[in-house]
The first five atom37 places (N, CA, C, CB, O) and aatype in JSON, in Angstrom:
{
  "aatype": [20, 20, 20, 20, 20, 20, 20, 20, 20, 20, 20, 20, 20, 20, 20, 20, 20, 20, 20, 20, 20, 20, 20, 20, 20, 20, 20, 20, 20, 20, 20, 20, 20, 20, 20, 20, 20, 20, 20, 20, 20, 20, 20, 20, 20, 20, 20, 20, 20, 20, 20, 20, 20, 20, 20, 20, 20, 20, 20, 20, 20, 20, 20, 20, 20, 20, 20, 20, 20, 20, 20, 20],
  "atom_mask": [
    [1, 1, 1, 1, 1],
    [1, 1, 1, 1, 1],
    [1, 1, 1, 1, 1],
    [1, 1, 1, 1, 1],
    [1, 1, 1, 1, 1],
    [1, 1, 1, 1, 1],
    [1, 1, 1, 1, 1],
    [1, 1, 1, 1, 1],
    [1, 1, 1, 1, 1],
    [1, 1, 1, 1, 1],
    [1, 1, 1, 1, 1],
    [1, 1, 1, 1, 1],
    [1, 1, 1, 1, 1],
    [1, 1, 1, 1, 1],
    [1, 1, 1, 1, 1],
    [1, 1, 1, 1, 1],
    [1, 1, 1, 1, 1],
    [1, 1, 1, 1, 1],
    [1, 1, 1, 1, 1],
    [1, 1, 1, 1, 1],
    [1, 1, 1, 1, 1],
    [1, 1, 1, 1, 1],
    [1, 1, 1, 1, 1],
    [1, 1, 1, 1, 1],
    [1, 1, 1, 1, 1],
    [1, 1, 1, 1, 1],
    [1, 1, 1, 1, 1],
    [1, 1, 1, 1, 1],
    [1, 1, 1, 1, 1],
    [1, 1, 1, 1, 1],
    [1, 1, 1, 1, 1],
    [1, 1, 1, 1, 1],
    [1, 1, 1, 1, 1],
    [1, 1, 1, 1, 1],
    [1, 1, 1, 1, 1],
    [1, 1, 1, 1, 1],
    [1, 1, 1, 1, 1],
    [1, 1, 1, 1, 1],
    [1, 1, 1, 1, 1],
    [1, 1, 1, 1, 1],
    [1, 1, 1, 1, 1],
    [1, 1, 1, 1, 1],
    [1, 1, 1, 1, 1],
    [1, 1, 1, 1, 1],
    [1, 1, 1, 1, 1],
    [1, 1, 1, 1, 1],
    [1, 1, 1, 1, 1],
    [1, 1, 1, 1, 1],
    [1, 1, 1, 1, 1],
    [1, 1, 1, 1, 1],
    [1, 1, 1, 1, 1],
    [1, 1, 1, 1, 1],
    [1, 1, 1, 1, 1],
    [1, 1, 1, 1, 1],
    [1, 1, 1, 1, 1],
    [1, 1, 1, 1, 1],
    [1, 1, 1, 1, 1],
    [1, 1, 1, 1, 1],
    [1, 1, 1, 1, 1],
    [1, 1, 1, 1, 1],
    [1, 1, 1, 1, 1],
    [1, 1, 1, 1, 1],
    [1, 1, 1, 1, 1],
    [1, 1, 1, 1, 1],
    [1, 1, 1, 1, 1],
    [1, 1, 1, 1, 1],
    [1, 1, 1, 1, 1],
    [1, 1, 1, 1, 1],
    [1, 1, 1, 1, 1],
    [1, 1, 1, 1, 1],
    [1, 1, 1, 1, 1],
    [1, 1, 1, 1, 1]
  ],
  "atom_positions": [
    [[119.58, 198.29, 255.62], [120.32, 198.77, 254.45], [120.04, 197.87, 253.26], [121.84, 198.83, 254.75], [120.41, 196.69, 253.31]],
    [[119.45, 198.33, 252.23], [119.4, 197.25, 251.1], [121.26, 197.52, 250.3], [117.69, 197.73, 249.73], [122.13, 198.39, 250.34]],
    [[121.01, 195.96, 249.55], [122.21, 195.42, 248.91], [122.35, 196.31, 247.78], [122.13, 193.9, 248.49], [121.42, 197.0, 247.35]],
    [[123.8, 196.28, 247.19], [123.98, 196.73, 246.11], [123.54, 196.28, 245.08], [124.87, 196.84, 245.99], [123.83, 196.97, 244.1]],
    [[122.76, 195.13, 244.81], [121.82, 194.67, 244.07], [120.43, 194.9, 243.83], [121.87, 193.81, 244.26], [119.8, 194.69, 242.8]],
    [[120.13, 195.25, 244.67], [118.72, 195.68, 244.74], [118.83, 197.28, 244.31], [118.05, 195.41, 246.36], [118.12, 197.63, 243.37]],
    [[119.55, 198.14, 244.86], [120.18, 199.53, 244.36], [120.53, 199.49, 242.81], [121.62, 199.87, 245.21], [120.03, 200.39, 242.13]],
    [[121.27, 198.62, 242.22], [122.01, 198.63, 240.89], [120.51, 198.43, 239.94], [123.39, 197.17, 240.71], [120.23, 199.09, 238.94]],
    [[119.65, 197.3, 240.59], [118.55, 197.03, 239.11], [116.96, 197.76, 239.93], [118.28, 194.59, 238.55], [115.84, 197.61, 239.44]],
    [[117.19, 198.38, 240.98], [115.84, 199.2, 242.0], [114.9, 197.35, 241.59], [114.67, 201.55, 240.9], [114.08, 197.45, 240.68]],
    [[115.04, 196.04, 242.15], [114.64, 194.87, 242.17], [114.77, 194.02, 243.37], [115.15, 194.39, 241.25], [115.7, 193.21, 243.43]],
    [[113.88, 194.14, 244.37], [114.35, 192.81, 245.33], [113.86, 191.49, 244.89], [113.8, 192.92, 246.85], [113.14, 191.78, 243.93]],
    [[113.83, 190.11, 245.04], [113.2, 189.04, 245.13], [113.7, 187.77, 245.96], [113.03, 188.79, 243.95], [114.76, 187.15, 245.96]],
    [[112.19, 187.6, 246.83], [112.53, 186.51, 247.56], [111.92, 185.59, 247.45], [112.6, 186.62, 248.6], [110.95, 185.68, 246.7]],
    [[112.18, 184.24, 248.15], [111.26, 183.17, 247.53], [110.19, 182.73, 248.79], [112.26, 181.72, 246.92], [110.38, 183.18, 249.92]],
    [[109.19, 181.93, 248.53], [108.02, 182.15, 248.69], [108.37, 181.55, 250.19], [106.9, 181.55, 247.61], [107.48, 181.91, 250.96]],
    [[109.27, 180.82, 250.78], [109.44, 180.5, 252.28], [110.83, 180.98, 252.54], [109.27, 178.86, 252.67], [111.8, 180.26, 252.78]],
    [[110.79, 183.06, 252.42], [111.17, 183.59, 252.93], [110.76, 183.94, 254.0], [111.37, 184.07, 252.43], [109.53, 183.87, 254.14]],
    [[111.74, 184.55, 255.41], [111.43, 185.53, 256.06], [109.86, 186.5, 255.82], [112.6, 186.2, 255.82], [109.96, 187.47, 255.07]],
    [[108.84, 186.28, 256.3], [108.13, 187.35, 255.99], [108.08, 188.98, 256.12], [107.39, 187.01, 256.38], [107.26, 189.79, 255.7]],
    [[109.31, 189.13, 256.88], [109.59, 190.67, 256.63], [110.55, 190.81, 255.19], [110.5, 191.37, 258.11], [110.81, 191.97, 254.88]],
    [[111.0, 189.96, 254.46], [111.54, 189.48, 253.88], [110.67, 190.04, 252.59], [111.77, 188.21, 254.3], [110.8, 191.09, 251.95]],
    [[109.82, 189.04, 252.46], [108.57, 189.15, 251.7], [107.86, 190.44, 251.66], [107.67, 188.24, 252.19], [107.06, 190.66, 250.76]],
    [[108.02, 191.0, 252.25], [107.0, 192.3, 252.56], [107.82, 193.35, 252.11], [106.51, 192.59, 254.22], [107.25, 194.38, 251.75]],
    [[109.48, 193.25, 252.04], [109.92, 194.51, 251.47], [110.13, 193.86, 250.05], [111.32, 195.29, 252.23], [110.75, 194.55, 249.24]],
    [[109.73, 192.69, 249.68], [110.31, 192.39, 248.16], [109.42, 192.75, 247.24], [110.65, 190.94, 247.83], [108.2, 192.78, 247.41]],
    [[110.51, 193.25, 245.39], [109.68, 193.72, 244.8], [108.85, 192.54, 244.24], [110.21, 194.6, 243.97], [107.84, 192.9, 243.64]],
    [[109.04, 191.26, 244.31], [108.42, 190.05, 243.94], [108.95, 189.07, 244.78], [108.58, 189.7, 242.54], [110.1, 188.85, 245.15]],
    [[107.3, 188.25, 245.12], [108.15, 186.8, 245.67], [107.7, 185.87, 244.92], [107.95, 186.26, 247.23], [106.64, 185.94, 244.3]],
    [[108.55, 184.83, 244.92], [108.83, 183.78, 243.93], [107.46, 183.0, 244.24], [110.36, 182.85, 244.16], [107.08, 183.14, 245.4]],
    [[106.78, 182.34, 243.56], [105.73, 180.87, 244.08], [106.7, 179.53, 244.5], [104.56, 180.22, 242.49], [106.25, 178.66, 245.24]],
    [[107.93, 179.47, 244.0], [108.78, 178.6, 244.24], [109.32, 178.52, 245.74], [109.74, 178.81, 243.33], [109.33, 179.6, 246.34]],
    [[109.69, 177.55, 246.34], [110.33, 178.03, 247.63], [111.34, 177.76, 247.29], [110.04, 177.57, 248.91], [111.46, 176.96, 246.37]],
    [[112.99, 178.6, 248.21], [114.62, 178.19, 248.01], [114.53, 177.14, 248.03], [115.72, 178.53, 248.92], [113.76, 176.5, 248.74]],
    [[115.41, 176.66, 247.15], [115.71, 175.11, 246.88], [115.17, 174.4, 246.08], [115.57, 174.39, 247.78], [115.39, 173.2, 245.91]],
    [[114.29, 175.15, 245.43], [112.92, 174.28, 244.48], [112.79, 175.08, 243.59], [111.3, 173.99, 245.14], [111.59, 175.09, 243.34]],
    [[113.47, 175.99, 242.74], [113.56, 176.58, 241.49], [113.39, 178.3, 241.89], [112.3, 175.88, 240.42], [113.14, 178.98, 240.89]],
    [[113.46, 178.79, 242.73], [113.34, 179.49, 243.59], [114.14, 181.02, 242.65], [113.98, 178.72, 245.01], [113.68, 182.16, 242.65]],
    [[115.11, 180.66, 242.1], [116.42, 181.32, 241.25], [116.11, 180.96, 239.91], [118.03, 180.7, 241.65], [116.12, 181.85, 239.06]],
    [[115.85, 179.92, 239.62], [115.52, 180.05, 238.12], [114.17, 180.74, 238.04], [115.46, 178.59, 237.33], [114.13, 181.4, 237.0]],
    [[113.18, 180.83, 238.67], [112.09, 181.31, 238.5], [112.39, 183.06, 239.07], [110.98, 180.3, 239.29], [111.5, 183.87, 238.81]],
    [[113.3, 183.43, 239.63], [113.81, 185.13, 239.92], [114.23, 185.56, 238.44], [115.42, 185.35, 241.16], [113.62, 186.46, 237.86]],
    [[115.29, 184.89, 237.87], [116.13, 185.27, 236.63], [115.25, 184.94, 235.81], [117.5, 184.62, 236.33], [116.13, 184.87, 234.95]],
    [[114.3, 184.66, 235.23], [113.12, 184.42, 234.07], [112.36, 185.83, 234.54], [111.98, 182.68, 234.24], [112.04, 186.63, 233.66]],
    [[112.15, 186.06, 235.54], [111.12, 187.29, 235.94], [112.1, 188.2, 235.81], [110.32, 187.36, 237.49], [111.48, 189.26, 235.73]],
    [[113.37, 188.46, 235.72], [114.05, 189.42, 235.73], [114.01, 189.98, 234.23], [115.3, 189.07, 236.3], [113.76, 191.11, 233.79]],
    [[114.4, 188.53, 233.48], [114.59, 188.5, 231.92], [113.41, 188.92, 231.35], [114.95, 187.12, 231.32], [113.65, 189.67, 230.41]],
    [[112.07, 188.71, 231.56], [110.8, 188.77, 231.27], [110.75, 190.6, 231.45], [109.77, 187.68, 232.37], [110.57, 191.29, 230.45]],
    [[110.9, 191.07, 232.49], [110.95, 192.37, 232.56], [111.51, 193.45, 231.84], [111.25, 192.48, 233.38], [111.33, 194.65, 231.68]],
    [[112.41, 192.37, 231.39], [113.53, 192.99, 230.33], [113.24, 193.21, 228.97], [114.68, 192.16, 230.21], [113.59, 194.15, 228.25]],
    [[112.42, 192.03, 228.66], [111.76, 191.57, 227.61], [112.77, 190.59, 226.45], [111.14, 192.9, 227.0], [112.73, 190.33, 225.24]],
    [[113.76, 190.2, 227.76], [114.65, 189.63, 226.98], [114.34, 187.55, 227.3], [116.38, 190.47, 227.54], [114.92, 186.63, 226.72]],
    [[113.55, 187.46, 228.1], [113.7, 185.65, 227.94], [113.4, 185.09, 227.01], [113.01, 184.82, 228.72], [113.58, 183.89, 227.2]],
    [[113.03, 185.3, 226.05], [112.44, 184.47, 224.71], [113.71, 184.54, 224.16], [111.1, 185.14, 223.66], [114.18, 183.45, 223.82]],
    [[114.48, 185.64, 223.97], [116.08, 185.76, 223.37], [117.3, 184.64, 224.55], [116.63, 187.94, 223.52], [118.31, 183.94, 224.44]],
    [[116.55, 185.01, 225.34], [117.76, 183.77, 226.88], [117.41, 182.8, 226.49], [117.5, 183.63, 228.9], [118.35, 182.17, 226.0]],
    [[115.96, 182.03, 226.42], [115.59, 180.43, 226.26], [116.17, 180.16, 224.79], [113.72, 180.02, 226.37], [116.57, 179.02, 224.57]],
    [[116.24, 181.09, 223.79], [116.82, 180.72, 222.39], [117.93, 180.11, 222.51], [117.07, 181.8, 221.5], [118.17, 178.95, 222.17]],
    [[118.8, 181.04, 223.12], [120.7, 181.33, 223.08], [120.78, 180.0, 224.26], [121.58, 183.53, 223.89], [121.87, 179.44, 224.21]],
    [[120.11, 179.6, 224.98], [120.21, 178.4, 225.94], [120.13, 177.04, 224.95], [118.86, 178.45, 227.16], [120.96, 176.13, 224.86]],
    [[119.15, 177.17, 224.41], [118.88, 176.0, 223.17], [119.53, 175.61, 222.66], [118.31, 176.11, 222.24], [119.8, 174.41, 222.78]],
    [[120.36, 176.72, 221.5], [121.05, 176.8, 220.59], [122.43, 176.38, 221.36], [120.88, 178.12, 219.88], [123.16, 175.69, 220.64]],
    [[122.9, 176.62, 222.53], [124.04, 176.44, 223.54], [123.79, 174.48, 223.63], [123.68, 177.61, 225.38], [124.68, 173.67, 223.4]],
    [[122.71, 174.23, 223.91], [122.64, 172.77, 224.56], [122.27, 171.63, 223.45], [121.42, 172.74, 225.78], [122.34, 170.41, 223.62]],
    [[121.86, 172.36, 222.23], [121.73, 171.39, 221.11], [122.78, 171.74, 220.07], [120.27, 171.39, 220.47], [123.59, 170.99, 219.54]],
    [[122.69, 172.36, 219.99], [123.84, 173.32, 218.92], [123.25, 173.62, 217.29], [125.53, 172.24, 218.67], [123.93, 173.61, 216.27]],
    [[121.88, 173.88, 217.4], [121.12, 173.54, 216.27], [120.72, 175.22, 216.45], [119.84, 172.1, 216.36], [120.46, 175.54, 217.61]],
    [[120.65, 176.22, 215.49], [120.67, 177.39, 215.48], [118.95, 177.39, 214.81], [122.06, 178.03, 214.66], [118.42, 176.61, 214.02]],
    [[118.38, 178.63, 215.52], [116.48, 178.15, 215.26], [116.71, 178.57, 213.72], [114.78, 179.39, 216.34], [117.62, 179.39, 213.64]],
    [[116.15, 178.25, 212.51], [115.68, 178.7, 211.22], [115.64, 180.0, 211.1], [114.49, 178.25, 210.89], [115.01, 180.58, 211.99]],
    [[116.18, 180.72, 210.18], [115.51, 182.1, 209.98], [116.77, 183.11, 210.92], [113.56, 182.13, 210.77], [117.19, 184.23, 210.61]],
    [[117.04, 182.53, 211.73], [118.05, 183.15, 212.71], [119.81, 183.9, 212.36], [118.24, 181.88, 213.65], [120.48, 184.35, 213.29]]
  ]
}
């Protein structure tokens, strides 16, 4: 049975020392293995798909420096 996550965005992803049946039904596997960026490198590919990470790494920036980019 796939998750309600994978149903809600039609997206599986696992990381690269998954399960290999694991791997084989995913719509991407990570180069990262769990534990080693494994999730940040899923949610960048998610965002990327979206065409929204260049807008995420901004609003992260602007969150951790508090310096708003020029022009913005």
């Amino acid at each position: 049975a796939r998750c309600s996550a994978t149903l809600a965005c039609n997206a599986s992803v696992a990381p690269a020392n998954a399960d290999p049946l694991v791997r084989a039904s995913a719509t991407h596997v990570t180069a990262a293995r769990g534990g080693e960026g494994a999730v940040r490198e899923a949610i960048e590919w998610l965002l990327d798909g979206a065409g929204r990470l260049a807008e995420a790494r901004e609003a992260y920036r602007e969150r951790m420096t508090g310096v708003r980019k020029s022009g913005s």
